[in-house]
Tab-separated table of C-alpha atoms and ligand atoms in Angstrom:
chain	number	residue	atom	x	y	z
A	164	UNK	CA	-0.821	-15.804	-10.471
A	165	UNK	CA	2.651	-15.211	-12.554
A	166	UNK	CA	2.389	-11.951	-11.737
A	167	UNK	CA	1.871	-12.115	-7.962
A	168	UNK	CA	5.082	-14.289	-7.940
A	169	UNK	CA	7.094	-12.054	-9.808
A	170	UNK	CA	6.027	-9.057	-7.810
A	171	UNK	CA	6.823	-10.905	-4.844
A	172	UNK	CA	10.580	-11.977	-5.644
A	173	UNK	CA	10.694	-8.437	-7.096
A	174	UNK	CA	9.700	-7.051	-3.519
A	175	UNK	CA	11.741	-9.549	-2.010
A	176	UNK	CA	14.652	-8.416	-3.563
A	177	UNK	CA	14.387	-4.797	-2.854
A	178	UNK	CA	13.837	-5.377	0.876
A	179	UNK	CA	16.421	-7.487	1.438
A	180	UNK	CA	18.739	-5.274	-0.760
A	181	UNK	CA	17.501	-2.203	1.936
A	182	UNK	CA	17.698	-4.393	5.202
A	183	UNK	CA	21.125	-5.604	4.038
A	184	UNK	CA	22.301	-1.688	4.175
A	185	UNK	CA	21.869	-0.580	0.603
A	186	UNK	CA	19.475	2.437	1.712
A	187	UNK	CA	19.060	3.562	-2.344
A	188	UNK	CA	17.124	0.134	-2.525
A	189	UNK	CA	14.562	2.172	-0.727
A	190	UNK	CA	14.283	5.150	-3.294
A	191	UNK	CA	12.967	2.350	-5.593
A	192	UNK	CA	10.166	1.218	-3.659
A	193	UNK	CA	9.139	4.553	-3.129
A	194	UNK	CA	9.135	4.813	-6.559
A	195	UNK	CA	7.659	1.463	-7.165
A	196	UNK	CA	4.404	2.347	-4.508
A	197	UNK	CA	4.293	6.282	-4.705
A	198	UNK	CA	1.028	6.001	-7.260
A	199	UNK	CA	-0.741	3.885	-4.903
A	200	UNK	CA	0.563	6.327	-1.998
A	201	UNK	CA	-0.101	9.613	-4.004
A	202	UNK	CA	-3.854	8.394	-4.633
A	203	UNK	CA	-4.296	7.196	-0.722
A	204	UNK	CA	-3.132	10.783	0.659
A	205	UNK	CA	-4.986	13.208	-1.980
A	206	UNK	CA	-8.217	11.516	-1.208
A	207	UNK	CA	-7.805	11.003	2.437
A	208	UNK	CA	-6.076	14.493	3.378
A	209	UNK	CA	-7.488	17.660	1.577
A	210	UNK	CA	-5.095	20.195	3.147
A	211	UNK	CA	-1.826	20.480	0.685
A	212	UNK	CA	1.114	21.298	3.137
A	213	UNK	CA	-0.422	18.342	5.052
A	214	UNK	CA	0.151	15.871	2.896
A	215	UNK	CA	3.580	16.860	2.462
A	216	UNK	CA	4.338	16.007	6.053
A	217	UNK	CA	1.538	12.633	5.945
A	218	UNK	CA	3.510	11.354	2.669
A	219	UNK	CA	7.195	11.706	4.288
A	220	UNK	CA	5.959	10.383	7.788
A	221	UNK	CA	4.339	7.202	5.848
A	222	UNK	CA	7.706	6.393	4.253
A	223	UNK	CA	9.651	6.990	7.115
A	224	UNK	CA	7.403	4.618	8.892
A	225	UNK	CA	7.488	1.763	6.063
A	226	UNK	CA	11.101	1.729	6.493
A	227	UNK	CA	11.486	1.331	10.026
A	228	UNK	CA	8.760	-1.271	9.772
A	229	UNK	CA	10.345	-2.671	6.852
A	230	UNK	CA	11.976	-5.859	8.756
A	231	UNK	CA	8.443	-7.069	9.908
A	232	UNK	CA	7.302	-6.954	6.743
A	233	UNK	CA	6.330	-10.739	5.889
A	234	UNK	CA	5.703	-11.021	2.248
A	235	UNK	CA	1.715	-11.817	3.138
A	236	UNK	CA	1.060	-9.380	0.093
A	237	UNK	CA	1.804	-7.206	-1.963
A	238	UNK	CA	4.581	-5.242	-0.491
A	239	UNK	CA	2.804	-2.198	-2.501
A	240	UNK	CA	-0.474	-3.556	-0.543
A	241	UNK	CA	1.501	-3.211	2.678
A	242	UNK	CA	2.695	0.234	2.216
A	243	UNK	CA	-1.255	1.319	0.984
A	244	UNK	CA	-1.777	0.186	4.434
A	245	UNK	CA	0.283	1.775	6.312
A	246	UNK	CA	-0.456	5.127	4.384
A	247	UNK	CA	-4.657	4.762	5.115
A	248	UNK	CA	-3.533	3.961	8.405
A	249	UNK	CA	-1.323	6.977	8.904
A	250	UNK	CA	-4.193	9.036	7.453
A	251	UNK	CA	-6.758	7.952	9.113
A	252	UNK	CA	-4.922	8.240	12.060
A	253	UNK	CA	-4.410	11.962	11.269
A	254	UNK	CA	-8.493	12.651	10.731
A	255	UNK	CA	-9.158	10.931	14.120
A	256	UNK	CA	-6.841	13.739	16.042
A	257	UNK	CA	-8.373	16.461	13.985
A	258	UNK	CA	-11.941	15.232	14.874
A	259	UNK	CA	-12.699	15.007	11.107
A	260	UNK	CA	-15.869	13.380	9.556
A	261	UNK	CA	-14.740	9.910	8.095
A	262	UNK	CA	-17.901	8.473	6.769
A	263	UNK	CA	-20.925	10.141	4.850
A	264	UNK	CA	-24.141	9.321	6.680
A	265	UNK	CA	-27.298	9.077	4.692
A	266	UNK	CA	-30.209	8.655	6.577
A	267	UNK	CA	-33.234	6.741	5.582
A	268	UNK	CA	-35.352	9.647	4.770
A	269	UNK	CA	-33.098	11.905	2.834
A	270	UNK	CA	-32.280	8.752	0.448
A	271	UNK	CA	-35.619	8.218	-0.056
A	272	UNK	CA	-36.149	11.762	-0.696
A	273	UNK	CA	-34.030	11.650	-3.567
A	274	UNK	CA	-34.994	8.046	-4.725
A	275	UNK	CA	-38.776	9.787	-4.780
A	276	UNK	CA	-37.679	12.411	-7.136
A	277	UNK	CA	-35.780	10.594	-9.175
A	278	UNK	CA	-37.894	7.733	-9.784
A	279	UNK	CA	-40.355	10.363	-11.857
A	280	UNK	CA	-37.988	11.158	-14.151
A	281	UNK	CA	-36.881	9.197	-16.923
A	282	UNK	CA	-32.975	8.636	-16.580
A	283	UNK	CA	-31.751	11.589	-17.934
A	284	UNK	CA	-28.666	10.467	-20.042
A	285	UNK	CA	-29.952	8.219	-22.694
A	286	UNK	CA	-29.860	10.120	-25.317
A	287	UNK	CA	-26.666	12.058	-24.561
A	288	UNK	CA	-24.472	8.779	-24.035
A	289	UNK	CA	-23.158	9.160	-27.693
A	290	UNK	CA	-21.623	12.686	-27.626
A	291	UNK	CA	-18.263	13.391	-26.567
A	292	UNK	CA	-19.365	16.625	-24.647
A	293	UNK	CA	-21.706	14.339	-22.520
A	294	UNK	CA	-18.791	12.485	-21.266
A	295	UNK	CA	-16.454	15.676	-20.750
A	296	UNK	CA	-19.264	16.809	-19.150
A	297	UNK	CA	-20.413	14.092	-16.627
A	298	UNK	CA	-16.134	14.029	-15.910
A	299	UNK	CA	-16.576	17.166	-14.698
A	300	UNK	CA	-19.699	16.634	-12.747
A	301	UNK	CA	-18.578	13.430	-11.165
A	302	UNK	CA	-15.026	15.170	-10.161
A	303	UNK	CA	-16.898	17.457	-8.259
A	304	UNK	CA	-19.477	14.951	-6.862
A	305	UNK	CA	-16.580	12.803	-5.598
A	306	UNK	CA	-14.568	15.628	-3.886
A	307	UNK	CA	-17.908	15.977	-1.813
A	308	UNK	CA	-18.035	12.671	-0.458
A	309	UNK	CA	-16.259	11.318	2.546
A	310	UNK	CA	-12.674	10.710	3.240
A	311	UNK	CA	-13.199	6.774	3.758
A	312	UNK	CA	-15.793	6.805	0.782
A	313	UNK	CA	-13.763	8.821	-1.728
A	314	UNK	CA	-10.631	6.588	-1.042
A	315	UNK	CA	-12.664	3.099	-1.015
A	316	UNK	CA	-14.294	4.438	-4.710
A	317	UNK	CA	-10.555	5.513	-6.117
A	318	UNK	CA	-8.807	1.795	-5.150
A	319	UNK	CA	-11.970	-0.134	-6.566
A	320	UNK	CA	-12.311	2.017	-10.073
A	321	UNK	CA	-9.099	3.691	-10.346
A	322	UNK	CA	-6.450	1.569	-9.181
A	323	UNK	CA	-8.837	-1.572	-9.568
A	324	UNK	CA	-7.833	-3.476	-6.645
A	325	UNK	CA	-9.795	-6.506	-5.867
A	326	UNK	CA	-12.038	-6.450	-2.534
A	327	UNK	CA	-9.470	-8.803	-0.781
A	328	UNK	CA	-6.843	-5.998	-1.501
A	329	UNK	CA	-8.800	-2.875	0.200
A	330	UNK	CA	-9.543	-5.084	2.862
A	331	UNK	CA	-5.446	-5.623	3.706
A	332	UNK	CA	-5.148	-2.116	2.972
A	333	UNK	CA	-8.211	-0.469	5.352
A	334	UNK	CA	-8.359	-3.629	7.804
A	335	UNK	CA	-12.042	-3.545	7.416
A	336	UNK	CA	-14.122	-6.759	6.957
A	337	UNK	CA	-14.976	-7.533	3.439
A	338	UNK	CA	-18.364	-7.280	3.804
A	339	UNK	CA	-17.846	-3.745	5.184
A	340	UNK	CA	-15.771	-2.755	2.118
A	341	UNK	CA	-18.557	-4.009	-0.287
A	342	UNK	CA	-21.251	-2.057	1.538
A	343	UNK	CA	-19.481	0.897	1.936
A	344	UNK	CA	-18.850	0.928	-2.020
A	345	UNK	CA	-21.632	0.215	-2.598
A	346	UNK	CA	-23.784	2.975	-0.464
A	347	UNK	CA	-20.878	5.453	-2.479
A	348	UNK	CA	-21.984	4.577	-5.722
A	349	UNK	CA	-25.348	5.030	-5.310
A	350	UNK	CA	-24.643	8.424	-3.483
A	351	UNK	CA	-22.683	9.206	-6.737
A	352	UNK	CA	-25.130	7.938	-8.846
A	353	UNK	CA	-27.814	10.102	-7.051
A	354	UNK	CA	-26.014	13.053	-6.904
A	355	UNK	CA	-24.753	12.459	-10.800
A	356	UNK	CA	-28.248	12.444	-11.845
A	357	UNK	CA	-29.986	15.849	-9.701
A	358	UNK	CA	-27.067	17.658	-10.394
A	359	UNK	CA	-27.092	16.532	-14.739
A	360	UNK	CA	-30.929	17.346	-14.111
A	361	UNK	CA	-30.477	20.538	-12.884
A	362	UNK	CA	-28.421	21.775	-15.369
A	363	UNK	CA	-30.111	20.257	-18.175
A	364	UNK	CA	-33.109	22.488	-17.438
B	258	UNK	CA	-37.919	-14.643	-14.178
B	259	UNK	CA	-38.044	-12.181	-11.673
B	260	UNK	CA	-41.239	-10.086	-12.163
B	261	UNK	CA	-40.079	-7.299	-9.461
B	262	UNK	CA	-37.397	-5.046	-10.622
B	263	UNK	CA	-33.539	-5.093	-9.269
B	264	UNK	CA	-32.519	-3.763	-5.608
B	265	UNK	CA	-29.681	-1.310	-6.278
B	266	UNK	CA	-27.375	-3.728	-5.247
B	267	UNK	CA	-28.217	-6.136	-7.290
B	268	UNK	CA	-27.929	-3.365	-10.242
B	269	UNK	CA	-24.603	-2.884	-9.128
B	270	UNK	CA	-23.267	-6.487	-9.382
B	271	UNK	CA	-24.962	-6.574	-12.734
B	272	UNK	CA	-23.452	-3.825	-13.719
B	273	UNK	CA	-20.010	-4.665	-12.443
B	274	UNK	CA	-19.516	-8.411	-12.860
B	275	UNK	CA	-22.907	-9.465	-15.282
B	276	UNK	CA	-21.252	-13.047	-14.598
B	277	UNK	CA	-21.545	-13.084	-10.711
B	278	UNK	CA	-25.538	-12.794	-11.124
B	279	UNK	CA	-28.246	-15.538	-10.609
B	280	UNK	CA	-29.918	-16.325	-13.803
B	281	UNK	CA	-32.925	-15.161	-12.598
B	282	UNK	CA	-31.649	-11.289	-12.493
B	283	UNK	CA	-30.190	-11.870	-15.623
B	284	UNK	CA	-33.415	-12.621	-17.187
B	285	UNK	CA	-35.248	-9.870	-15.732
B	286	UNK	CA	-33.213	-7.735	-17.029
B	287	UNK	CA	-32.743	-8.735	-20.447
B	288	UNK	CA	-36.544	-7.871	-20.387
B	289	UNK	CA	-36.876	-4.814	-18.611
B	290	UNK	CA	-36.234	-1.415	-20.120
B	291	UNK	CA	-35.999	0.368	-16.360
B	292	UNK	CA	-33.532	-1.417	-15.163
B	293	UNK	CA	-31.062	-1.756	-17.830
B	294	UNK	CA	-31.155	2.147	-17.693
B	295	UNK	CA	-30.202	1.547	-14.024
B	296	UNK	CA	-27.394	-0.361	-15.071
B	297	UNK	CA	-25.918	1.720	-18.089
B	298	UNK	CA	-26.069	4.342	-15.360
B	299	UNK	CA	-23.744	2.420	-13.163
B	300	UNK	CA	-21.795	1.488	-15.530
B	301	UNK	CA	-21.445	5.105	-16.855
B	302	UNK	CA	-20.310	6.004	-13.716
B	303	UNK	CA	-17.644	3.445	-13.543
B	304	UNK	CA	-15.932	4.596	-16.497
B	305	UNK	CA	-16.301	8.046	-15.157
B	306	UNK	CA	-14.324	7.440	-12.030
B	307	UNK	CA	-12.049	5.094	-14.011
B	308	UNK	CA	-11.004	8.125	-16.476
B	309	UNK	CA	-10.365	10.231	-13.655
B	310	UNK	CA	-7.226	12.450	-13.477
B	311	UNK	CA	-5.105	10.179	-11.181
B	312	UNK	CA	-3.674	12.399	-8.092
B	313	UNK	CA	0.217	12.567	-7.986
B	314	UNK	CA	2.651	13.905	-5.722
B	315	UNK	CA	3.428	17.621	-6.668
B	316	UNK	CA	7.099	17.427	-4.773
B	317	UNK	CA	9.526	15.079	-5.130
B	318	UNK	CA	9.044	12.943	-2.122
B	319	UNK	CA	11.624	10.409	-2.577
B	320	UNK	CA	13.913	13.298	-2.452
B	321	UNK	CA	12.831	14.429	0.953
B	322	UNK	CA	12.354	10.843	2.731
B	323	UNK	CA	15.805	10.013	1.380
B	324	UNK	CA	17.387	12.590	3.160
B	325	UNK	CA	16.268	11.422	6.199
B	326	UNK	CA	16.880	8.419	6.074
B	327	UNK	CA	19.736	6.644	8.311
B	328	UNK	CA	22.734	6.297	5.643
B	329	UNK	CA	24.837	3.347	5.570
B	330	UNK	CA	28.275	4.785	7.408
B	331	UNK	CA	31.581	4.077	6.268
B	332	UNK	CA	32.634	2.027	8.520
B	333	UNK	CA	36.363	1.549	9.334
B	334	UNK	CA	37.461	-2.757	9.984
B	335	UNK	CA	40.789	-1.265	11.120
B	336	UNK	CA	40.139	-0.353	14.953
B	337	UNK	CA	38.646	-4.146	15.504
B	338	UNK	CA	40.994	-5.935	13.399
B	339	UNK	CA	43.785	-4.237	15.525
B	340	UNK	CA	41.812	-5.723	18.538
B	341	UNK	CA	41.465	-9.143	17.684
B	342	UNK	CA	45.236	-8.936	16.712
B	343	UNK	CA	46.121	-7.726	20.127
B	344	UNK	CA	43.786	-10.434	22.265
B	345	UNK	CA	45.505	-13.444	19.789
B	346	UNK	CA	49.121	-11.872	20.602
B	347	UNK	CA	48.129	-11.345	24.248
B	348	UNK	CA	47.048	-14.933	24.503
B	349	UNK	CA	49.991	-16.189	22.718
B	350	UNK	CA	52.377	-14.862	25.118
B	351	UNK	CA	50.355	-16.031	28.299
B	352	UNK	CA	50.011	-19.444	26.854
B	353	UNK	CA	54.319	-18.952	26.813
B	354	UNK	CA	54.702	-17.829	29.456
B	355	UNK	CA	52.593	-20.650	31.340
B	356	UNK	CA	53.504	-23.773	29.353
B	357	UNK	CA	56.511	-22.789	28.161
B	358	UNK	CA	58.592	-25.547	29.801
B	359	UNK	CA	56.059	-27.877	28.914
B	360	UNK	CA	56.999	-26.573	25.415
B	361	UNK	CA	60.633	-26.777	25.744
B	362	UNK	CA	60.424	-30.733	26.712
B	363	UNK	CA	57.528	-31.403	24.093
B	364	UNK	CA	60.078	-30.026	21.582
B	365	UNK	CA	62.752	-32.148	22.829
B	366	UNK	CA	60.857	-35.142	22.680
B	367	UNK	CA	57.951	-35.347	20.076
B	368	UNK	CA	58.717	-36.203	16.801
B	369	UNK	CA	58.484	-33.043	14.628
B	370	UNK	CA	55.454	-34.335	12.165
B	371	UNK	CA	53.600	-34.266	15.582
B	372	UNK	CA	54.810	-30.395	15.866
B	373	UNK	CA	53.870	-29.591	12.637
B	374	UNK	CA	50.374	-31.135	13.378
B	375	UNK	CA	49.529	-29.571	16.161
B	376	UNK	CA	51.022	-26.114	15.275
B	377	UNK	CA	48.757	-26.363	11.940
B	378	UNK	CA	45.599	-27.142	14.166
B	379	UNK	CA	46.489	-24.507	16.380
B	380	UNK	CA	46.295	-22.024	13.721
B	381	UNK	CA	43.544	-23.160	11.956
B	382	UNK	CA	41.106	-23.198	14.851
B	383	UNK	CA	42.429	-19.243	16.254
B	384	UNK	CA	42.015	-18.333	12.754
B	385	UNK	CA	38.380	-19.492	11.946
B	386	UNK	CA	37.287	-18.331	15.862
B	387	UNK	CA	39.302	-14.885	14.873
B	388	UNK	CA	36.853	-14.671	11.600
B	389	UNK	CA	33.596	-15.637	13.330
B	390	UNK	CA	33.928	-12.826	16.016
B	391	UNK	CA	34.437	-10.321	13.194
B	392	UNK	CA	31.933	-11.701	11.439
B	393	UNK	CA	29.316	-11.271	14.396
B	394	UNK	CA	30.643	-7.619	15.049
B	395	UNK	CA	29.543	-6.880	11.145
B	396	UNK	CA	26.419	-8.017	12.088
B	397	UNK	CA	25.705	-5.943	15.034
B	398	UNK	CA	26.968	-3.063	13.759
B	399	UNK	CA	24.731	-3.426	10.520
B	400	UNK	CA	21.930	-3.588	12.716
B	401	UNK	CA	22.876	-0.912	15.281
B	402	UNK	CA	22.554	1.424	11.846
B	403	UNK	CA	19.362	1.001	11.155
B	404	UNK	CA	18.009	1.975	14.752
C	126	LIG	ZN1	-36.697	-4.096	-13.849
């Protein structure tokens, strides 16, 4: 809770340092929110000279916006919103897949294979090589999933926001968030295990 | 104890937060080989995401926003101050020109503590009304910069 209220007199500070004309105020926040911002675009946008233009436009946007800005959370929250939104925004005009679809048959397909094989890791967990390999393996297999999947999975485990964050940050019901997590991890976890299979044998 | 083994997403929460589970899960899988597999799994994968190489910015962003960004102009007081000075100077004069009889006679009769009163009132309020409309015009002009 300390924290929350520090962060927030912190952020109130440096907004009303920017709306009160200091404009290098600004080159703070950036600084302050860029991680969260950095994270949001790479998983969201895959083409590079893209995200050049997404990350400036996002910024430009937070400060115009900056004076309706309420203090409801996080102001780093805020701006993770407004950079999914400007991403998203960006897939929707170029027609881009947002979500992975499984269907019912192809997860059981895999569930059916998998199920006859004993969990393939168990002896490996020890070794170091195991874990630089299933790094590597897992980089990959997350790179494959969805835009909206791929970000959801990075905020959760990697920046380990709390549901009620991603949920200011996407706008999507809570219930949503924790389903589509969920249906990513077990497409990760699916996808960990064939591909560790196949190049066991 | 739960004799049928976990749904996935029950796996999950195990894995994730052991502490938001029923007791009954709990049990089960304290017993069952299968599904604690299930959940090492899960929470291999966890730590595999979690070690992931975050993704940064390879420009400097701040850089380029910055430059765009409206800068706070140096703004010169001098053009309104000479305004405000003009309008109180203007208004002086009129006000002389149209009561200055009226003057003339107060002067002959009031006693001059009365004078100094009023004078000293006089000043006081054009001053702080003088102030208040510069004061304003800061404002505007502050937020006519950011727009
Ligand atoms: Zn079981």
């Amino acid at each position: 809770m300390n924290t929350i209220r520090e962060n927030n007199v912190s952020d109130r500070a440096l907004v009303d340092r920017v709306l009160g004309g200091d404009t290098n105020a600004f080159r703070l926040i950036m600084k302050n929110t860029e991680g969260l911002v950095g994270q949001i675009v790479y998983k969201m946008i895959r083409n590079p000279s893209d995200r050049k233009d997404i990350a400036q436009d996002i910024y430009l946007k937070t400060f115009q916006k900056l004076d309706s800005f309420q203090f409801q959370a996080k102001l780093s929250t805020w701006i993770g919103q407004i950079a999914y939104h400007t991403c998203l925004g960006y897939l929707e005009k170029k027609k881009l897949v947002l979500l992975d679809s499984v269907t019912d048959e192809e997860e059981n397909e895999v569930l059916e294979k998998l199920n006859h094989t004993v969990n393939p890791f168990v002896n490996d967990i020890e070794s170091s090589l195991f874990k630089q390999e299933l790094s590597a393996i897992l980089k990959t297999e997350i790179e494959k999933l969805s835009p909206i999947f791929r970000t959801l999975i990075t905020l959760y485990h990697q920046e380990e926001m709390s549901y009620a964050e991603i949920t200011v940050i996407t706008q999507l019901p809570e219930g949503t968030v924790k389903s589509y997590l969920s249906r990513a991890r077990k497409l990760l976890k699916d996808n960990l295990l064939l591909t560790y299979q196949k190049e066991a044998l | 104890m739960k004799n049928k083994h976990l749904t996935d997403e029950e796996i999950q929460l195990y894995a994730l937060d052991a502490d938001a589970c029923a007791p009954a899960l709990v049990a089960h899988i304290q017993h069952c080989a299968h599904c604690q597999q299930e959940v090492l799994t899960y929470q291999l994968l966890a730590e595999g995401i979690k070690t992931q190489e975050k993704a940064v910015f390879d420009f400097d962003l701040a850089d380029l926003v910055m430059e765009q960004l409206p800068q706070p102009k140096p703004t010169s007081d001098r053009p309104i101050l000479y305004m405000i000075g003009g309008i109180m100077a203007v208004m002086i004069v009129v006000m002389g020109e149209l009561f200055g009889s009226s003057f003339i006679g107060l002067f002959a009769y009031a006693q001059p503590i009365l004078i100094g009163l009023v004078l000293t009132a006089t000043i006081a309020l054009t001053a702080f009304l003088g102030i208040d409309m510069y004061q304003k015009y800061k404002a505007q002009m502050k937020a006519l910069n950011y727009y």
